[in-house]
Amino acid sequence: MMKRRILLVEDEIIIASSIQKWLEDINYTVTGIAPSAEKAMMLIEQQIPDLILMDIMLQGDMDGIDLADKIHEKYSVPIIFLTAYSDENTLERARISGPYGYLLKPVNQKDLSIAIENALYKHQEDNLYQKKAGFEYPMLDAVNAGIIISDEDGNIAHINRWAAVHCGYDLKKVSGKPLLEVFVRRDIHEEAEYSTAKIEFPNKQSSLVKYYLSPILDKDEKTTGILLYFEKIS
């Protein structure tokens, strides 16, 4: 069986070397050690890893959370954050970026191994779920706004990463439910391009959003679904 590839993004060389040895001891391949966002992106472009271990504090202007957002714009790779910081602001920023795990330093080999296995399994399950449903929209996860797609009957088929992380939508829970039942809106103002509405999201947050609904057409101009695009205003 091919060894799983892990990229280690860590600017403390002693910590990085220890983690690399741990990973190799439990049969993972470390594709590289990157102390900065620039070096990490270069290594990812050379070889896409199966998972990234990401320190939040890095060399340079971009921290690990910003780097994770940048990676997600182009690649579907699970990320586990490593950090010595546990303040509420850092934790909230990390949560919003949608990691597959979060470990506080100092990290031990057992916790690291469990976190990696859980992240790889969850990422695999997420991919399989979408494939079984017949819907794969990787580019939509790079959009910095909410996107929900329905099938031709108006039932939800896909929710992008932004809508899941920022609004609390869970594809497994709402898949197959009517789009306009899940996205309950109280329209405030309608325009040709956008409408404005007050929405209460699954995460219990209530926000003013601007949105539009657009039909998805096939090559014969037949409607095969509906695309809902929305952005939070407040």
CSV table of N, CA and C in Angstrom, one decimal, residues 184-190 195-199:
chain,number,residue,atom,x,y,z
A,184,VAL,N,-34.9,29.5,4.3
A,184,VAL,CA,-36.1,30.2,4.6
A,184,VAL,C,-35.8,31.7,4.7
A,185,ARG,N,-36.4,32.5,3.9
A,185,ARG,CA,-36.1,33.9,3.8
A,185,ARG,C,-37.3,34.8,4.0
A,186,ARG,N,-37.0,36.0,4.5
A,186,ARG,CA,-38.0,37.0,4.6
A,186,ARG,C,-37.6,38.2,3.7
A,187,ASP,N,-38.0,38.2,2.5
A,187,ASP,CA,-37.6,39.2,1.5
A,187,ASP,C,-37.8,40.6,2.0
A,188,ILE,N,-36.8,41.5,1.8
A,188,ILE,CA,-37.0,42.9,2.2
A,188,ILE,C,-37.0,43.8,1.0
A,189,HIS,N,-36.2,43.4,0.0
A,189,HIS,CA,-36.1,44.3,-1.2
A,189,HIS,C,-35.7,43.4,-2.3
A,190,GLU,N,-36.4,43.5,-3.4
A,190,GLU,CA,-36.1,42.7,-4.6
A,190,GLU,C,-35.6,43.6,-5.7
A,195,SER,N,-31.7,40.1,-4.6
A,195,SER,CA,-32.8,40.4,-3.6
A,195,SER,C,-32.1,40.4,-2.3
A,196,THR,N,-32.7,41.1,-1.3
A,196,THR,CA,-32.2,41.2,0.0
A,196,THR,C,-33.2,40.5,1.0
A,197,ALA,N,-32.7,39.7,1.9
A,197,ALA,CA,-33.6,39.0,2.8
A,197,ALA,C,-32.9,38.9,4.2
A,198,LYS,N,-33.7,38.6,5.2
A,198,LYS,CA,-33.2,38.3,6.5
A,198,LYS,C,-33.3,36.8,6.7
A,199,ILE,N,-32.2,36.1,7.0
A,199,ILE,CA,-32.1,34.7,7.0
A,199,ILE,C,-31.7,34.2,8.4
